[in-house]
CSV table of C-alpha atoms in Angstrom, one decimal:
chain,number,residue,atom,x,y,z
A,247,MET,CA,0.0,0.0,0.0
A,248,SER,CA,2.8,2.4,0.9
A,249,ASP,CA,4.6,1.4,-2.4
A,250,LEU,CA,1.5,2.4,-4.3
A,251,PHE,CA,1.2,5.6,-2.4
A,252,LEU,CA,4.8,6.5,-3.2
A,253,LEU,CA,4.3,5.7,-6.8
A,254,LEU,CA,1.3,8.0,-7.0
A,255,LEU,CA,3.3,10.8,-5.3
A,256,LEU,CA,6.0,10.2,-7.8
A,257,VAL,CA,3.6,10.4,-10.7
A,258,VAL,CA,2.0,13.7,-9.3
A,259,ALA,CA,5.5,15.2,-8.8
A,260,VAL,CA,6.6,14.3,-12.3
A,261,GLY,CA,3.3,15.9,-13.7
A,262,ILE,CA,3.8,19.0,-11.6
A,263,GLY,CA,7.3,19.3,-12.9
A,264,TRP,CA,6.3,18.9,-16.5
A,265,LEU,CA,3.6,21.6,-16.1
A,266,LEU,CA,6.0,24.0,-14.5
A,267,GLY,CA,8.6,23.3,-17.2
A,268,PHE,CA,6.0,23.9,-20.0
A,269,GLN,CA,4.9,27.1,-18.3
A,270,ALA,CA,8.5,28.3,-18.0
A,271,ARG,CA,9.1,27.4,-21.7
A,272,ARG,CA,5.9,29.3,-22.7
A,273,ASP,CA,6.9,32.3,-20.7
A,274,ARG,CA,10.3,32.3,-22.4
A,275,ARG,CA,8.7,32.2,-25.7
A,276,LEU,CA,6.3,35.0,-24.9
A,277,SER,CA,9.1,37.0,-23.5
A,278,HIS,CA,11.2,36.4,-26.6
A,279,LEU,CA,8.2,37.3,-28.8
A,280,ALA,CA,7.6,40.5,-26.8
A,281,ALA,CA,11.3,41.4,-27.1
A,282,ARG,CA,11.2,40.9,-30.9
A,283,LEU,CA,8.0,43.1,-31.0
A,284,ARG,CA,9.7,45.8,-29.0
A,285,ARG,CA,12.8,45.7,-31.2
A,286,GLU,CA,10.6,45.9,-34.3
A,287,TYR,CA,8.6,48.8,-33.1
A,288,PHE,CA,11.5,50.7,-31.7
A,289,LEU,CA,13.4,50.1,-35.0
A,290,GLY,CA,10.5,51.3,-37.0
A,291,LEU,CA,10.1,54.3,-34.8
A,292,ASN,CA,13.8,55.1,-35.2
A,293,HIS,CA,13.4,54.9,-39.0
A,294,LEU,CA,10.4,57.2,-38.9
A,295,LEU,CA,12.0,59.8,-36.7
A,296,SER,CA,15.0,59.7,-38.9
A,297,GLU,CA,12.7,60.2,-41.9
A,298,HIS,CA,13.7,56.8,-43.4
A,299,SER,CA,10.0,56.2,-44.2
A,300,ASP,CA,10.5,53.2,-46.5
A,301,GLU,CA,12.5,51.3,-43.8
A,302,ALA,CA,9.8,52.3,-41.3
A,303,VAL,CA,7.0,50.8,-43.4
A,304,GLU,CA,8.9,47.6,-43.8
A,305,THR,CA,9.7,47.4,-40.0
A,306,PHE,CA,6.2,48.0,-39.0
A,307,LEU,CA,4.9,45.4,-41.4
A,308,ARG,CA,7.3,42.8,-40.1
A,309,ALA,CA,5.8,43.6,-36.6
A,310,LEU,CA,2.4,43.1,-37.9
A,311,GLU,CA,3.3,39.6,-39.0
A,312,ILE,CA,4.2,38.9,-35.4
A,313,ASP,CA,1.3,40.5,-33.7
A,314,SER,CA,-2.1,40.5,-35.4
A,315,ASP,CA,-3.5,42.9,-32.7
A,316,ALA,CA,-1.3,45.8,-34.0
A,317,VAL,CA,-3.8,46.6,-36.9
A,318,ASP,CA,-5.0,49.8,-35.2
A,319,THR,CA,-1.4,50.9,-34.9
A,320,HIS,CA,-0.8,50.4,-38.6
A,321,LEU,CA,-4.0,52.2,-39.5
A,322,ALA,CA,-2.7,55.2,-37.5
A,323,LEU,CA,0.6,55.0,-39.1
A,324,ALA,CA,-1.1,55.0,-42.6
A,325,GLU,CA,-3.1,58.0,-41.6
A,326,LEU,CA,0.1,59.8,-40.5
A,327,PHE,CA,1.7,59.0,-43.9
A,328,ARG,CA,-1.3,60.3,-45.8
A,329,ARG,CA,-1.4,63.6,-43.8
A,330,LYS,CA,2.3,64.1,-44.4
A,331,GLY,CA,1.6,63.6,-48.1
A,332,ASP,CA,3.3,60.3,-48.4
A,333,VAL,CA,0.4,58.7,-50.0
A,334,GLY,CA,2.3,55.9,-51.6
A,335,ARG,CA,3.5,54.7,-48.2
A,336,ALA,CA,0.0,54.9,-46.8
A,337,VAL,CA,-1.2,52.7,-49.7
A,338,LYS,CA,1.6,50.2,-49.0
A,339,VAL,CA,0.5,49.9,-45.4
A,340,HIS,CA,-3.1,49.5,-46.3
A,341,GLN,CA,-2.4,46.9,-49.0
A,342,GLY,CA,-0.2,45.0,-46.6
A,343,LEU,CA,-3.1,44.8,-44.1
A,344,LEU,CA,-5.6,43.6,-46.7
A,345,ASP,CA,-3.1,40.8,-47.7
A,346,ARG,CA,-3.8,39.3,-44.3
A,347,ASN,CA,-6.6,36.7,-44.1
A,348,ASP,CA,-7.3,37.0,-40.4
A,349,LEU,CA,-8.6,40.5,-40.1
A,350,SER,CA,-12.1,41.0,-38.6
A,351,ALA,CA,-14.8,42.4,-40.8
A,352,ALA,CA,-14.7,45.7,-38.9
A,353,HIS,CA,-10.9,46.0,-39.6
A,354,VAL,CA,-11.3,45.1,-43.3
A,355,HIS,CA,-13.8,48.0,-43.6
A,356,LEU,CA,-11.4,50.5,-41.8
A,357,VAL,CA,-8.6,49.3,-44.1
A,358,GLN,CA,-10.6,49.6,-47.3
A,359,THR,CA,-11.9,53.0,-46.2
A,360,GLY,CA,-8.3,54.2,-45.5
A,361,LEU,CA,-7.2,52.9,-48.9
A,362,ALA,CA,-10.0,54.7,-50.6
A,363,LYS,CA,-8.9,58.0,-48.9
A,364,ASP,CA,-5.4,57.3,-50.1
A,365,TYR,CA,-6.6,56.9,-53.6
A,366,LEU,CA,-8.8,60.1,-53.3
A,367,SER,CA,-5.8,62.1,-52.0
A,368,SER,CA,-3.6,60.9,-54.9
A,369,GLY,CA,-6.2,61.6,-57.6
A,370,LEU,CA,-6.9,58.0,-58.4
A,371,LEU,CA,-10.6,58.6,-58.5
A,372,ASP,CA,-11.5,55.6,-60.5
A,373,ARG,CA,-9.9,53.3,-57.9
A,374,ALA,CA,-11.5,55.1,-55.1
A,375,GLU,CA,-14.9,54.9,-56.7
A,376,THR,CA,-14.6,51.1,-57.4
A,377,LEU,CA,-13.4,50.3,-53.7
A,378,LEU,CA,-16.2,52.6,-52.3
A,379,ARG,CA,-18.9,51.0,-54.3
A,380,ASP,CA,-17.7,47.6,-53.2
A,381,ILE,CA,-18.1,48.7,-49.5
A,382,LEU,CA,-21.5,50.3,-50.4
A,383,SER,CA,-22.8,47.0,-51.7
A,384,LYS,CA,-22.1,44.9,-48.7
A,385,GLY,CA,-21.5,47.2,-45.7
A,386,SER,CA,-23.6,48.1,-42.6
A,387,ALA,CA,-25.6,51.3,-42.3
A,388,GLN,CA,-22.7,53.2,-40.8
A,389,GLN,CA,-20.2,51.7,-43.3
A,390,ARG,CA,-22.4,52.8,-46.1
A,391,ILE,CA,-22.6,56.3,-44.7
A,392,ASP,CA,-18.8,56.3,-44.6
A,393,ALA,CA,-18.6,55.1,-48.2
A,394,LEU,CA,-21.1,57.6,-49.4
A,395,VAL,CA,-19.4,60.5,-47.7
A,396,LEU,CA,-16.2,59.7,-49.7
A,397,LEU,CA,-18.1,59.0,-52.9
A,398,MET,CA,-19.5,62.5,-52.7
A,399,GLU,CA,-16.0,63.8,-52.5
A,400,VAL,CA,-15.0,61.7,-55.5
A,401,TYR,CA,-17.7,63.1,-57.7
A,402,GLN,CA,-17.1,66.7,-56.4
A,403,GLN,CA,-13.5,66.3,-57.6
A,404,GLU,CA,-14.7,65.1,-60.9
A,405,ARG,CA,-17.4,67.9,-61.0
A,406,ASP,CA,-19.9,65.1,-61.7
A,407,TRP,CA,-22.8,66.9,-60.0
A,408,GLN,CA,-25.4,64.4,-61.2
A,409,ASN,CA,-23.8,61.5,-59.5
A,410,ALA,CA,-22.8,63.7,-56.5
A,411,LEU,CA,-26.4,64.5,-56.1
A,412,TYR,CA,-27.5,61.0,-56.5
A,413,VAL,CA,-25.1,59.7,-54.0
A,414,GLY,CA,-26.0,62.5,-51.6
A,415,GLN,CA,-29.7,61.5,-51.9
A,416,GLN,CA,-28.8,58.0,-50.7
A,417,ARG,CA,-26.9,59.4,-47.8
A,418,LEU,CA,-29.8,61.8,-47.0
A,419,TYR,CA,-32.1,58.7,-46.6
A,420,LEU,CA,-29.8,57.4,-43.9
A,421,GLN,CA,-29.1,60.9,-42.4
A,422,PRO,CA,-32.3,63.0,-42.9
A,423,ASP,CA,-31.5,65.5,-40.2
A,424,ASN,CA,-28.0,66.5,-41.3
A,425,PRO,CA,-28.1,70.2,-42.1
A,426,ARG,CA,-24.5,70.2,-43.6
A,427,LEU,CA,-25.5,67.4,-46.0
A,428,ARG,CA,-28.6,69.3,-47.1
A,429,SER,CA,-26.5,72.4,-47.8
A,430,HIS,CA,-24.2,70.3,-50.0
A,431,LEU,CA,-27.1,68.8,-52.0
A,432,SER,CA,-28.6,72.2,-52.4
A,433,HIS,CA,-25.3,73.4,-54.0
A,434,TYR,CA,-25.0,70.4,-56.3
A,435,ALA,CA,-28.5,71.2,-57.5
A,436,CYS,CA,-27.4,74.8,-58.1
A,437,GLU,CA,-24.3,73.5,-60.1
A,438,LEU,CA,-26.6,71.5,-62.3
A,439,ALA,CA,-28.7,74.6,-62.8
A,440,GLU,CA,-25.7,76.5,-63.9
A,441,GLN,CA,-24.8,73.7,-66.4
A,442,ALA,CA,-28.4,73.8,-67.7
A,443,VAL,CA,-28.3,77.5,-68.2
A,444,SER,CA,-25.0,77.1,-70.1
A,445,GLY,CA,-26.7,74.6,-72.3
A,446,GLY,CA,-29.7,76.8,-73.0
A,447,GLN,CA,-32.0,74.6,-70.9
A,448,ARG,CA,-33.6,77.3,-68.8
A,449,GLN,CA,-36.6,75.3,-67.6
A,450,MET,CA,-34.4,72.5,-66.4
A,451,ALA,CA,-32.2,75.1,-64.6
A,452,TYR,CA,-35.4,76.4,-62.9
A,453,ASP,CA,-36.3,72.9,-61.8
A,454,TYR,CA,-32.9,72.4,-60.4
A,455,LEU,CA,-33.1,75.6,-58.4
A,456,LYS,CA,-36.5,74.6,-57.0
A,457,GLN,CA,-35.0,71.3,-56.0
A,458,SER,CA,-32.1,73.2,-54.4
A,459,LEU,CA,-34.6,75.0,-52.1
A,460,SER,CA,-36.2,71.6,-51.2
A,461,TYR,CA,-32.9,70.7,-49.6
A,462,ASP,CA,-32.2,74.0,-48.0
A,463,THR,CA,-35.1,76.5,-48.0
A,464,GLY,CA,-32.6,79.3,-47.3
A,465,CYS,CA,-30.0,78.7,-49.9
A,466,GLY,CA,-28.9,82.1,-50.9
A,467,ARG,CA,-27.4,81.0,-54.1
A,468,ALA,CA,-30.6,79.4,-55.4
A,469,LEU,CA,-32.7,82.5,-54.2
A,470,LEU,CA,-30.4,85.0,-55.9
A,471,LYS,CA,-30.5,82.9,-59.2
A,472,LEU,CA,-34.3,82.7,-59.0
A,473,THR,CA,-34.4,86.4,-58.5
A,474,THR,CA,-32.3,86.9,-61.6
A,475,PHE,CA,-34.7,84.7,-63.6
A,476,SER,CA,-37.6,86.7,-62.5
A,477,ILE,CA,-36.0,89.9,-63.4
A,478,GLU,CA,-35.1,88.5,-66.9
A,479,ASP,CA,-38.8,87.6,-67.2
A,480,GLY,CA,-40.1,91.1,-65.9
A,481,GLN,CA,-41.6,89.3,-63.0
A,482,TRP,CA,-40.9,92.0,-60.4
A,483,ARG,CA,-43.2,90.8,-57.6
A,484,PRO,CA,-41.8,87.3,-57.6
A,485,ALA,CA,-38.3,88.8,-57.7
A,486,LEU,CA,-39.1,90.8,-54.5
A,487,ARG,CA,-40.5,87.8,-52.8
A,488,TYR,CA,-37.2,85.9,-53.5
A,489,LEU,CA,-35.2,88.9,-52.2
A,490,LYS,CA,-37.3,88.9,-49.1
A,491,ARG,CA,-36.6,85.3,-48.4
A,492,PHE,CA,-32.9,85.9,-49.2
A,493,ARG,CA,-32.7,88.8,-46.7
A,494,LYS,CA,-34.4,86.6,-44.0
A,495,SER,CA,-32.2,83.5,-44.4
A,496,ASN,CA,-28.9,85.3,-45.3
A,497,PRO,CA,-28.6,88.4,-43.2
A,498,ASP,CA,-24.8,88.5,-43.4
A,499,MET,CA,-24.9,88.3,-47.2
A,500,LEU,CA,-27.2,91.3,-48.0
A,501,SER,CA,-24.5,93.1,-50.0
A,502,GLU,CA,-24.7,90.2,-52.4
A,503,GLY,CA,-28.3,91.0,-53.1
A,504,LEU,CA,-27.7,94.7,-53.7
A,505,ALA,CA,-27.6,94.6,-57.5
A,506,SER,CA,-30.8,92.7,-57.8
A,507,ILE,CA,-32.8,95.0,-55.4
A,508,VAL,CA,-31.5,98.0,-57.2
A,509,GLU,CA,-32.5,96.6,-60.5
A,510,VAL,CA,-36.0,95.6,-59.4
A,511,TYR,CA,-36.7,99.1,-57.9
A,512,ARG,CA,-35.4,100.9,-60.9
A,513,ALA,CA,-37.6,98.9,-63.2
A,514,LEU,CA,-40.5,99.8,-60.9
A,515,GLN,CA,-39.3,103.5,-60.9
A,516,ARG,CA,-39.5,103.7,-57.1
A,517,PRO,CA,-36.1,105.3,-56.0
A,518,LYS,CA,-37.4,106.5,-52.7
A,519,ALA,CA,-38.8,103.1,-51.9
A,520,LEU,CA,-35.4,101.7,-52.8
A,521,VAL,CA,-33.5,103.9,-50.4
A,522,LYS,CA,-36.1,103.0,-47.6
A,523,VAL,CA,-35.5,99.2,-48.3
A,524,LEU,CA,-31.6,99.7,-48.2
A,525,VAL,CA,-31.8,101.8,-45.1
A,526,HIS,CA,-33.8,99.0,-43.4
A,527,TRP,CA,-31.4,96.3,-44.6
A,528,HIS,CA,-28.5,98.4,-43.3
A,529,SER,CA,-30.1,99.1,-40.0
A,530,THR,CA,-30.6,95.4,-39.4
A,531,ASN,CA,-27.2,94.2,-40.7
A,532,PRO,CA,-24.8,97.2,-41.2
A,533,SER,CA,-22.7,96.9,-44.3
A,534,ALA,CA,-20.3,99.4,-46.0
A,535,THR,CA,-21.5,98.1,-49.5
A,536,LEU,CA,-25.2,99.1,-48.5
A,537,LEU,CA,-24.1,102.3,-46.8
A,538,ILE,CA,-22.3,103.5,-49.9
A,539,ALA,CA,-25.3,102.7,-52.1
A,540,ILE,CA,-27.6,104.6,-49.8
A,541,ALA,CA,-25.4,107.7,-49.8
A,542,ARG,CA,-25.2,107.6,-53.6
A,543,TYR,CA,-29.0,107.6,-54.0
A,544,ILE,CA,-29.2,110.4,-51.3
A,545,LYS,CA,-26.7,112.4,-53.3
A,546,ALA,CA,-28.6,111.8,-56.6
A,547,GLU,CA,-32.0,112.7,-55.1
A,548,GLU,CA,-31.2,115.3,-52.3
A,549,GLY,CA,-27.7,116.5,-53.1
A,550,TYR,CA,-24.2,116.5,-51.7
A,551,GLU,CA,-24.7,118.1,-48.3
A,552,GLN,CA,-27.4,115.6,-47.3
A,553,ALA,CA,-25.2,112.7,-48.6
A,554,HIS,CA,-22.2,114.0,-46.7
A,555,ALA,CA,-24.1,114.5,-43.5
A,556,PHE,CA,-25.4,111.0,-43.8
A,557,MET,CA,-22.0,109.5,-44.3
A,558,ILE,CA,-20.5,111.5,-41.3
A,559,GLU,CA,-23.3,110.2,-39.0
A,560,GLN,CA,-23.1,106.6,-40.1
A,561,LEU,CA,-19.3,106.5,-39.8
A,562,ASN,CA,-19.4,107.9,-36.4
A,563,GLN,CA,-21.5,104.9,-35.5
A,564,ARG,CA,-19.7,102.3,-37.4
A,565,MET,CA,-16.3,103.1,-39.0
A,566,THR,CA,-15.1,101.2,-42.0
A,567,LEU,CA,-12.2,101.8,-44.4
A,568,ARG,CA,-14.5,101.4,-47.4
A,569,GLY,CA,-17.0,104.0,-46.0
A,570,MET,CA,-14.1,106.4,-45.2
A,571,ARG,CA,-12.9,106.0,-48.8
A,572,TYR,CA,-16.3,106.9,-50.3
A,573,LEU,CA,-16.4,109.9,-47.9
A,574,THR,CA,-13.0,111.2,-49.2
A,575,GLU,CA,-14.1,110.6,-52.8
A,576,LEU,CA,-17.3,112.5,-52.1
A,577,GLU,CA,-15.4,115.5,-50.7
A,578,LEU,CA,-12.9,115.5,-53.5
A,579,GLU,CA,-15.6,115.3,-56.1
A,580,GLN,CA,-17.5,118.2,-54.6
A,581,GLN,CA,-14.5,120.5,-53.9
A,582,SER,CA,-13.2,119.9,-57.5
A,583,GLY,CA,-9.7,121.3,-57.8
A,584,LEU,CA,-9.8,123.3,-54.6
A,585,GLN,CA,-9.6,120.3,-52.2
A,586,PRO,CA,-6.9,120.2,-49.5
A,587,GLN,CA,-3.8,118.2,-50.3
A,588,SER,CA,-4.3,116.3,-47.1
A,589,THR,CA,-7.7,114.9,-48.3
A,590,ARG,CA,-6.2,113.7,-51.5
A,591,LEU,CA,-3.3,111.9,-49.5
A,592,VAL,CA,-5.8,110.3,-47.2
A,593,ASP,CA,-7.8,109.2,-50.2
A,594,ASN,CA,-4.8,107.7,-51.9
A,595,ALA,CA,-3.7,106.0,-48.8
A,596,LEU,CA,-7.1,104.4,-48.3
A,597,LYS,CA,-7.2,103.2,-51.9
A,598,MET,CA,-3.8,101.5,-51.5
A,599,VAL,CA,-4.8,99.8,-48.4
A,600,LEU,CA,-8.1,98.6,-49.7
A,601,GLU,CA,-6.4,97.1,-52.8
A,602,THR,CA,-4.6,94.8,-50.6
A,603,LYS,CA,-7.5,93.7,-48.4
A,604,ALA,CA,-9.7,90.6,-48.9
A,605,PHE,CA,-13.4,91.1,-49.0
A,606,TYR,CA,-14.5,87.5,-48.1
A,607,GLN,CA,-13.5,84.9,-45.7
A,608,CYS,CA,-14.2,81.2,-45.3
A,609,GLY,CA,-15.6,80.4,-41.9
A,610,HIS,CA,-14.4,76.8,-42.1
A,611,CYS,CA,-10.7,77.1,-43.0
A,612,GLY,CA,-10.0,80.9,-42.9
A,613,PHE,CA,-9.3,81.3,-46.7
A,614,HIS,CA,-9.3,85.0,-47.7
A,615,GLY,CA,-10.3,86.3,-51.2
A,616,ARG,CA,-11.5,89.3,-53.0
A,617,GLN,CA,-14.3,87.7,-54.8
A,618,MET,CA,-17.3,85.6,-53.7
A,619,TYR,CA,-17.1,81.8,-54.1
A,620,TRP,CA,-19.9,79.4,-53.3
A,621,GLN,CA,-17.4,76.6,-52.6
A,622,CYS,CA,-14.2,77.5,-50.9
A,623,PRO,CA,-11.2,77.0,-53.1
A,624,ARG,CA,-9.0,75.7,-50.3
A,625,CYS,CA,-11.2,73.4,-48.0
A,626,LYS,CA,-14.0,72.8,-50.7
A,627,GLU,CA,-16.6,73.5,-48.1
A,628,TRP,CA,-20.0,74.8,-49.5
A,629,GLY,CA,-21.6,78.1,-48.4
A,630,ALA,CA,-18.9,78.9,-45.9
A,631,ILE,CA,-17.5,82.0,-47.4
A,632,LYS,CA,-19.1,85.3,-46.2
A,633,PRO,CA,-18.2,89.0,-46.5
A,634,ILE,CA,-15.6,90.0,-44.0
A,635,ARG,CA,-17.1,92.4,-41.3
A,636,GLY,CA,-15.4,95.1,-39.2
A,637,ILE,CA,-13.4,98.1,-39.9
A,638,GLU,CA,-11.3,96.5,-42.7
A,639,GLY,CA,-14.2,94.7,-44.2
A,640,ASP,CA,-17.9,95.2,-45.2
């Protein structure tokens, strides 16, 4: 009995010894693996900091072969390369990830989306479109939204407004309460209206403008174009209604509607009513452009003294360089050849300063320009450019 007990103890001891040995061997392997990973990552980081980007990509990809949990790290690395402008290296990282057959569905989507962004950044729009349409055909609702966002960018770059509008409508079905998306669709419809006008298809242009307002009822671009159509047709009352909607929805853009409101009231032969409307617009949203227009009408109807007094009063309330420039022009014009030399010097100085100033600024990226764009040339945002306000602006 004692021999049997001793034998059992021996077997248990051998078993415990084997388990301890196995655990020790496994810990050594894991420790060795961790050490390799650390070496690969530190080596890759060293290459990256030394701007040896090709070597960094290769090193990080070798690390990926060791540790499949490093996918997020490599996605971040690819994003870094793309932001630095190294799109080729970003593509290499993404393609290396796609070559793996053990990625989760969520990671596959992230890699494909990242690769589509690479193609978009490098101008390979056909490849980006093909990849995004593949995502669109089999992705979840959120994955489809991600693909649709990028597809809209693809068609924007191609200036394919019809497809941009179609893809945007699909996205609107998934995001019906997205105001920025509605603004983009509204401008796509306006672009199609511009194309229709160029092609002599006026009714089609009118329909697109109406469609634009169905997405964004306050789209200033569509309202101003519809005002122009009404003026061309001699439809003064509809023109005034569009301008009233424009003033209500775009209070910071009233200077852009000045030419249209002047044309309507001139056609109606109502100069006093025009001044009254401009004064009302200016009182609710002060603008140097409107102020100068009012002063010119006062001068034409009531004379220099009244216009000069009006400008002095208004500039005391709200000083602008453009208003001051008009005041000096007014004084020089009135005094003819007898004006003080100082007035002429001030006028020349203001002219030189204003020639260097931007009139418009993008509220999204800060781009400055001297003319109005409905889409920012720098960041490509729609409807973000507005007249600059303040002493140096409108």
